[in-house]
Amino acid sequence: EITSTTSITTCVLPLTYCPRSGCSFTANQMDDVSDYLWNNSLDLAKETLHLEFLNKLKSYTMKAERYLKFTLQDMVYLDGVTAMLKEMSEKVTEPEDLKVFIEGRHSSYKKFRDSSENQKLFVLLNFMLFFLLQDLNSIEPMPAMQKYLDTYREVMKESDPVYFVVALLPCPRAWSWIAQNLQLPKHSVHYIRKSDSESGQSEKHYRPILNKYLNSTEKLQKANDIFRRQMQNEHDFFYTS
């Protein structure tokens, strides 16, 4: 893509790219953990940016029914993650700042989901026109989305809830970066969604939590693996949409 206005802090590490397990690094060697995780998966973000689905958006050749299917799967994601955040907000009682963070993310997701209900109804009405009034309750996650949600559920089983925070971060980080680099003109029907994504404001909530609790080589390695798996899930969602 052309240029990015995203400001990415460079890690002061001898190893600047580490997508595999077993890499060696420590928290006190970097300026920001979330930026380090992002830089290690930037290759997946770049691959995603050039997928056919996004190229169709840019070239005004996206078929309406295809975009509607994508939007519905995005709604499935939103519903699923909101429910898991609710469960995590009830499960995590300490430490206090992590508890408050998860409660805040649940509140934010729930607010966005609820504000999307009118949009959802509009999408479903159009969906029925394209697919002959099929049962609205029959909408299921496609395989890539199911894999994405299953990864969240797997991470939920971890004893340390900070890994669920790590699992959440690739979505806002990737969508913000893609929105800034996608170059949709203002008159595009998809521009509003791009504008909503490109501010990247939600990312700032993650930084202090990850910098505080990913404080060992072992934790950073595990976080790196989870972050990259979720970035792969983002890539696969766009790839199969």
mmCIF file of C-alpha atoms in Angstrom:
data_model
loop_
_atom_site.group_PDB
_atom_site.id
_atom_site.type_symbol
_atom_site.label_atom_id
_atom_site.label_comp_id
_atom_site.label_asym_id
_atom_site.label_seq_id
_atom_site.Cartn_x
_atom_site.Cartn_y
_atom_site.Cartn_z
ATOM 1 C CA GLU A 1 0.000 0.000 0.000
ATOM 2 C CA ILE A 2 1.148 3.601 -0.501
ATOM 3 C CA THR A 3 2.009 5.185 2.833
ATOM 4 C CA SER A 4 1.042 4.760 6.451
ATOM 5 C CA THR A 5 0.613 7.551 8.955
ATOM 6 C CA THR A 6 0.773 5.055 11.785
ATOM 7 C CA SER A 7 3.533 5.828 14.236
ATOM 8 C CA ILE A 8 5.299 2.599 15.177
ATOM 9 C CA THR A 9 7.917 2.620 17.886
ATOM 10 C CA THR A 10 11.005 0.630 16.958
ATOM 11 C CA CYS A 11 12.089 -1.887 19.583
ATOM 12 C CA VAL A 12 15.630 -1.509 20.814
ATOM 13 C CA LEU A 13 16.271 -5.223 20.412
ATOM 14 C CA PRO A 14 19.024 -7.071 18.585
ATOM 15 C CA LEU A 15 16.250 -9.304 17.181
ATOM 16 C CA THR A 16 13.624 -7.210 15.417
ATOM 17 C CA TYR A 17 11.531 -9.947 13.837
ATOM 18 C CA CYS A 18 10.515 -13.082 15.656
ATOM 19 C CA PRO A 19 7.390 -14.851 14.397
ATOM 20 C CA ARG A 20 8.426 -18.257 15.704
ATOM 21 C CA SER A 21 8.405 -19.830 19.128
ATOM 22 C CA GLY A 22 11.608 -19.924 21.097
ATOM 23 C CA CYS A 23 12.850 -16.393 20.419
ATOM 24 C CA SER A 24 14.728 -14.686 23.210
ATOM 25 C CA PHE A 25 13.830 -11.166 24.375
ATOM 26 C CA THR A 26 12.964 -9.362 27.605
ATOM 27 C CA ALA A 27 10.505 -6.614 28.483
ATOM 28 C CA ASN A 28 13.093 -4.147 29.724
ATOM 29 C CA GLN A 29 14.783 -4.166 26.303
ATOM 30 C CA MET A 30 11.890 -2.523 24.459
ATOM 31 C CA ASP A 31 10.058 0.772 24.418
ATOM 32 C CA ASP A 32 6.600 -0.758 24.097
ATOM 33 C CA VAL A 33 5.403 -4.363 24.186
ATOM 34 C CA SER A 34 2.355 -3.837 21.951
ATOM 35 C CA ASP A 35 4.498 -2.219 19.261
ATOM 36 C CA TYR A 36 6.951 -5.091 19.464
ATOM 37 C CA LEU A 37 4.170 -7.645 19.000
ATOM 38 C CA TRP A 38 2.776 -5.618 16.101
ATOM 39 C CA ASN A 39 6.135 -5.317 14.346
ATOM 40 C CA ASN A 40 6.629 -9.069 14.597
ATOM 41 C CA SER A 41 3.381 -9.610 12.683
ATOM 42 C CA LEU A 42 3.583 -6.680 10.289
ATOM 43 C CA ASP A 43 4.246 -9.108 7.441
ATOM 44 C CA LEU A 44 0.768 -10.596 7.958
ATOM 45 C CA ALA A 45 -0.798 -7.128 8.018
ATOM 46 C CA LYS A 46 0.873 -6.307 4.700
ATOM 47 C CA GLU A 47 -0.299 -9.572 3.172
ATOM 48 C CA THR A 48 -3.837 -8.846 4.364
ATOM 49 C CA LEU A 49 -3.780 -5.367 2.876
ATOM 50 C CA HIS A 50 -3.207 -6.764 -0.598
ATOM 51 C CA LEU A 51 -5.808 -9.529 -0.475
ATOM 52 C CA GLU A 52 -8.398 -9.692 -3.239
ATOM 53 C CA PHE A 53 -11.260 -8.723 -0.909
ATOM 54 C CA LEU A 54 -9.707 -5.369 -0.021
ATOM 55 C CA ASN A 55 -8.598 -4.805 -3.592
ATOM 56 C CA LYS A 56 -12.234 -5.208 -4.621
ATOM 57 C CA LEU A 57 -13.192 -2.438 -2.186
ATOM 58 C CA LYS A 58 -10.558 -0.128 -3.610
ATOM 59 C CA SER A 59 -11.510 -0.805 -7.226
ATOM 60 C CA TYR A 60 -15.295 -0.458 -6.696
ATOM 61 C CA THR A 61 -15.831 -4.015 -7.945
ATOM 62 C CA MET A 62 -17.106 -5.537 -4.690
ATOM 63 C CA LYS A 63 -20.441 -7.294 -5.186
ATOM 64 C CA ALA A 64 -23.090 -6.227 -2.711
ATOM 65 C CA GLU A 65 -23.984 -9.725 -1.539
ATOM 66 C CA ARG A 66 -20.328 -10.502 -0.855
ATOM 67 C CA TYR A 67 -19.894 -7.413 1.279
ATOM 68 C CA LEU A 68 -23.130 -8.178 3.125
ATOM 69 C CA LYS A 69 -21.869 -11.665 3.938
ATOM 70 C CA PHE A 70 -18.644 -10.140 5.247
ATOM 71 C CA THR A 71 -20.579 -7.668 7.396
ATOM 72 C CA LEU A 72 -22.708 -10.441 8.857
ATOM 73 C CA GLN A 73 -19.594 -12.420 9.783
ATOM 74 C CA ASP A 74 -18.204 -9.281 11.394
ATOM 75 C CA MET A 75 -21.405 -9.135 13.453
ATOM 76 C CA VAL A 76 -20.871 -12.784 14.448
ATOM 77 C CA TYR A 77 -17.395 -11.810 15.648
ATOM 78 C CA LEU A 78 -18.725 -8.844 17.591
ATOM 79 C CA ASP A 79 -21.434 -10.910 19.286
ATOM 80 C CA GLY A 80 -19.015 -13.701 20.139
ATOM 81 C CA VAL A 81 -16.249 -11.530 21.573
ATOM 82 C CA THR A 82 -18.716 -9.402 23.539
ATOM 83 C CA ALA A 83 -20.067 -12.559 25.178
ATOM 84 C CA MET A 84 -16.557 -13.789 26.003
ATOM 85 C CA LEU A 85 -15.610 -10.406 27.459
ATOM 86 C CA LYS A 86 -18.666 -10.578 29.686
ATOM 87 C CA GLU A 87 -17.557 -13.992 30.907
ATOM 88 C CA MET A 88 -14.003 -12.751 31.483
ATOM 89 C CA SER A 89 -15.235 -9.641 33.327
ATOM 90 C CA GLU A 90 -17.052 -11.917 35.772
ATOM 91 C CA LYS A 91 -14.137 -14.333 36.058
ATOM 92 C CA VAL A 92 -11.247 -11.904 36.608
ATOM 93 C CA THR A 93 -11.288 -10.376 40.092
ATOM 94 C CA GLU A 94 -7.634 -9.388 40.381
ATOM 95 C CA PRO A 95 -5.338 -7.625 39.808
ATOM 96 C CA GLU A 96 -7.546 -4.561 39.967
ATOM 97 C CA ASP A 97 -6.188 -2.735 36.914
ATOM 98 C CA LEU A 98 -6.565 -5.817 34.722
ATOM 99 C CA LYS A 99 -10.088 -6.343 36.038
ATOM 100 C CA VAL A 100 -10.979 -2.730 35.242
ATOM 101 C CA PHE A 101 -9.438 -3.054 31.774
ATOM 102 C CA ILE A 102 -11.495 -6.128 30.869
ATOM 103 C CA GLU A 103 -14.673 -4.556 32.255
ATOM 104 C CA GLY A 104 -13.943 -1.473 30.166
ATOM 105 C CA ARG A 105 -13.403 -3.517 27.002
ATOM 106 C CA HIS A 106 -16.653 -5.389 27.646
ATOM 107 C CA SER A 107 -18.530 -2.123 28.090
ATOM 108 C CA SER A 108 -16.997 -0.717 24.905
ATOM 109 C CA TYR A 109 -17.751 -3.818 22.822
ATOM 110 C CA LYS A 110 -21.290 -4.049 24.179
ATOM 111 C CA LYS A 111 -21.946 -0.395 23.424
ATOM 112 C CA PHE A 112 -20.663 -0.805 19.880
ATOM 113 C CA ARG A 113 -22.655 -4.001 19.374
ATOM 114 C CA ASP A 114 -25.838 -2.408 20.647
ATOM 115 C CA SER A 115 -25.301 0.675 18.508
ATOM 116 C CA SER A 116 -24.898 -1.646 15.541
ATOM 117 C CA GLU A 117 -28.320 -3.247 15.949
ATOM 118 C CA ASN A 118 -30.032 -0.898 13.455
ATOM 119 C CA GLN A 119 -27.234 -1.519 10.980
ATOM 120 C CA LYS A 120 -27.592 -5.247 11.591
ATOM 121 C CA LEU A 121 -31.319 -5.147 10.863
ATOM 122 C CA PHE A 122 -30.648 -3.253 7.640
ATOM 123 C CA VAL A 123 -28.017 -5.780 6.606
ATOM 124 C CA LEU A 124 -30.296 -8.705 7.398
ATOM 125 C CA LEU A 125 -33.112 -7.251 5.318
ATOM 126 C CA ASN A 126 -30.781 -6.919 2.362
ATOM 127 C CA PHE A 127 -29.406 -10.366 3.051
ATOM 128 C CA MET A 128 -32.932 -11.800 2.802
ATOM 129 C CA LEU A 129 -33.461 -10.102 -0.544
ATOM 130 C CA PHE A 130 -30.326 -11.764 -1.893
ATOM 131 C CA PHE A 131 -30.840 -15.177 -0.352
ATOM 132 C CA LEU A 132 -34.600 -15.763 -0.601
ATOM 133 C CA LEU A 133 -35.756 -15.153 2.934
ATOM 134 C CA GLN A 134 -33.664 -17.794 4.646
ATOM 135 C CA ASP A 135 -34.023 -18.266 8.399
ATOM 136 C CA LEU A 136 -32.191 -15.402 10.110
ATOM 137 C CA ASN A 137 -31.255 -17.671 13.010
ATOM 138 C CA SER A 138 -29.412 -19.983 10.626
ATOM 139 C CA ILE A 139 -26.492 -17.597 10.130
ATOM 140 C CA GLU A 140 -23.408 -19.445 11.357
ATOM 141 C CA PRO A 141 -19.724 -18.505 11.532
ATOM 142 C CA MET A 142 -17.837 -19.436 8.399
ATOM 143 C CA PRO A 143 -14.807 -21.716 9.060
ATOM 144 C CA ALA A 144 -12.288 -18.871 9.275
ATOM 145 C CA MET A 145 -14.476 -16.981 11.743
ATOM 146 C CA GLN A 146 -15.114 -20.119 13.772
ATOM 147 C CA LYS A 147 -11.351 -20.684 14.005
ATOM 148 C CA TYR A 148 -10.899 -17.064 15.118
ATOM 149 C CA LEU A 149 -13.480 -17.405 17.902
ATOM 150 C CA ASP A 150 -12.111 -20.818 18.905
ATOM 151 C CA THR A 151 -8.679 -19.245 19.391
ATOM 152 C CA TYR A 152 -10.221 -16.738 21.798
ATOM 153 C CA ARG A 153 -11.900 -19.554 23.711
ATOM 154 C CA GLU A 154 -8.634 -21.447 23.912
ATOM 155 C CA VAL A 155 -6.847 -18.393 25.304
ATOM 156 C CA MET A 156 -9.658 -17.904 27.840
ATOM 157 C CA LYS A 157 -8.524 -21.137 29.507
ATOM 158 C CA GLU A 158 -5.132 -19.638 30.367
ATOM 159 C CA SER A 159 -4.575 -18.998 34.056
ATOM 160 C CA ASP A 160 -3.199 -15.511 33.369
ATOM 161 C CA PRO A 161 -5.909 -13.223 31.897
ATOM 162 C CA VAL A 162 -3.301 -10.918 30.331
ATOM 163 C CA TYR A 163 -3.135 -13.377 27.432
ATOM 164 C CA PHE A 164 -6.775 -12.685 26.631
ATOM 165 C CA VAL A 165 -5.828 -9.008 26.451
ATOM 166 C CA VAL A 166 -3.105 -9.976 23.966
ATOM 167 C CA ALA A 167 -5.650 -11.947 21.931
ATOM 168 C CA LEU A 168 -7.927 -8.898 21.707
ATOM 169 C CA LEU A 169 -5.292 -6.467 20.439
ATOM 170 C CA PRO A 170 -4.710 -7.677 16.840
ATOM 171 C CA CYS A 171 -8.255 -6.767 15.766
ATOM 172 C CA PRO A 172 -8.176 -3.020 16.594
ATOM 173 C CA ARG A 173 -4.513 -2.753 15.680
ATOM 174 C CA ALA A 174 -4.916 -4.443 12.285
ATOM 175 C CA TRP A 175 -8.154 -2.674 11.331
ATOM 176 C CA SER A 176 -6.697 0.711 12.254
ATOM 177 C CA TRP A 177 -3.564 0.088 10.182
ATOM 178 C CA ILE A 178 -5.498 -1.277 7.208
ATOM 179 C CA ALA A 179 -7.936 1.642 7.313
ATOM 180 C CA GLN A 180 -5.069 4.139 7.241
ATOM 181 C CA ASN A 181 -3.452 2.375 4.294
ATOM 182 C CA LEU A 182 -6.454 1.336 2.221
ATOM 183 C CA GLN A 183 -6.904 4.708 0.471
ATOM 184 C CA LEU A 184 -10.651 4.699 0.040
ATOM 185 C CA PRO A 185 -11.907 8.056 -1.266
ATOM 186 C CA LYS A 186 -14.424 9.988 0.806
ATOM 187 C CA HIS A 187 -17.265 9.317 -1.626
ATOM 188 C CA SER A 188 -16.858 5.540 -1.275
ATOM 189 C CA VAL A 189 -19.787 3.725 0.359
ATOM 190 C CA HIS A 190 -17.221 2.027 2.592
ATOM 191 C CA TYR A 191 -15.535 5.266 3.723
ATOM 192 C CA ILE A 192 -17.568 5.631 6.927
ATOM 193 C CA ARG A 193 -16.442 2.216 8.131
ATOM 194 C CA LYS A 194 -12.849 3.141 7.237
ATOM 195 C CA SER A 195 -13.137 6.393 9.175
ATOM 196 C CA ASP A 196 -14.493 4.573 12.221
ATOM 197 C CA SER A 197 -11.520 2.189 12.168
ATOM 198 C CA GLU A 198 -8.611 4.457 11.400
ATOM 199 C CA SER A 199 -8.470 6.501 14.610
ATOM 200 C CA GLY A 200 -6.896 3.621 16.532
ATOM 201 C CA GLN A 201 -7.912 5.166 19.839
ATOM 202 C CA SER A 202 -8.691 1.832 21.510
ATOM 203 C CA GLU A 203 -5.070 0.721 21.167
ATOM 204 C CA LYS A 204 -3.916 3.156 23.842
ATOM 205 C CA HIS A 205 -5.806 1.228 26.531
ATOM 206 C CA TYR A 206 -3.686 -1.862 25.924
ATOM 207 C CA ARG A 207 -0.234 -0.361 26.259
ATOM 208 C CA PRO A 208 0.075 0.104 30.053
ATOM 209 C CA ILE A 209 -1.452 -3.302 30.770
ATOM 210 C CA LEU A 210 0.818 -5.207 28.397
ATOM 211 C CA ASN A 211 3.924 -3.271 29.406
ATOM 212 C CA LYS A 212 3.222 -4.035 33.074
ATOM 213 C CA TYR A 213 2.274 -7.709 32.944
ATOM 214 C CA LEU A 214 4.302 -9.110 30.059
ATOM 215 C CA ASN A 215 7.388 -8.759 32.193
ATOM 216 C CA SER A 216 9.400 -11.891 31.444
ATOM 217 C CA THR A 217 10.928 -13.617 28.453
ATOM 218 C CA GLU A 218 8.543 -16.552 28.802
ATOM 219 C CA LYS A 219 5.447 -14.336 28.903
ATOM 220 C CA LEU A 220 6.611 -12.296 25.919
ATOM 221 C CA GLN A 221 7.264 -15.403 23.856
ATOM 222 C CA LYS A 222 3.809 -16.757 24.652
ATOM 223 C CA ALA A 223 2.201 -13.376 23.925
ATOM 224 C CA ASN A 224 4.062 -13.203 20.622
ATOM 225 C CA ASP A 225 2.670 -16.585 19.570
ATOM 226 C CA ILE A 226 -0.911 -15.638 20.546
ATOM 227 C CA PHE A 227 -0.720 -12.248 18.837
ATOM 228 C CA ARG A 228 0.555 -13.800 15.625
ATOM 229 C CA ARG A 229 -2.119 -16.502 15.652
ATOM 230 C CA GLN A 230 -4.783 -13.809 15.925
ATOM 231 C CA MET A 231 -3.188 -11.793 13.138
ATOM 232 C CA GLN A 232 -3.308 -14.939 11.014
ATOM 233 C CA ASN A 233 -6.992 -15.257 11.909
ATOM 234 C CA GLU A 234 -7.578 -11.667 10.763
ATOM 235 C CA HIS A 235 -5.781 -12.436 7.516
ATOM 236 C CA ASP A 236 -7.814 -15.620 6.970
ATOM 237 C CA PHE A 237 -11.095 -13.822 7.654
ATOM 238 C CA PHE A 238 -10.399 -11.346 4.853
ATOM 239 C CA TYR A 239 -8.925 -14.060 2.618
ATOM 240 C CA THR A 240 -12.023 -16.252 2.775
ATOM 241 C CA SER A 241 -14.611 -13.435 2.725
#
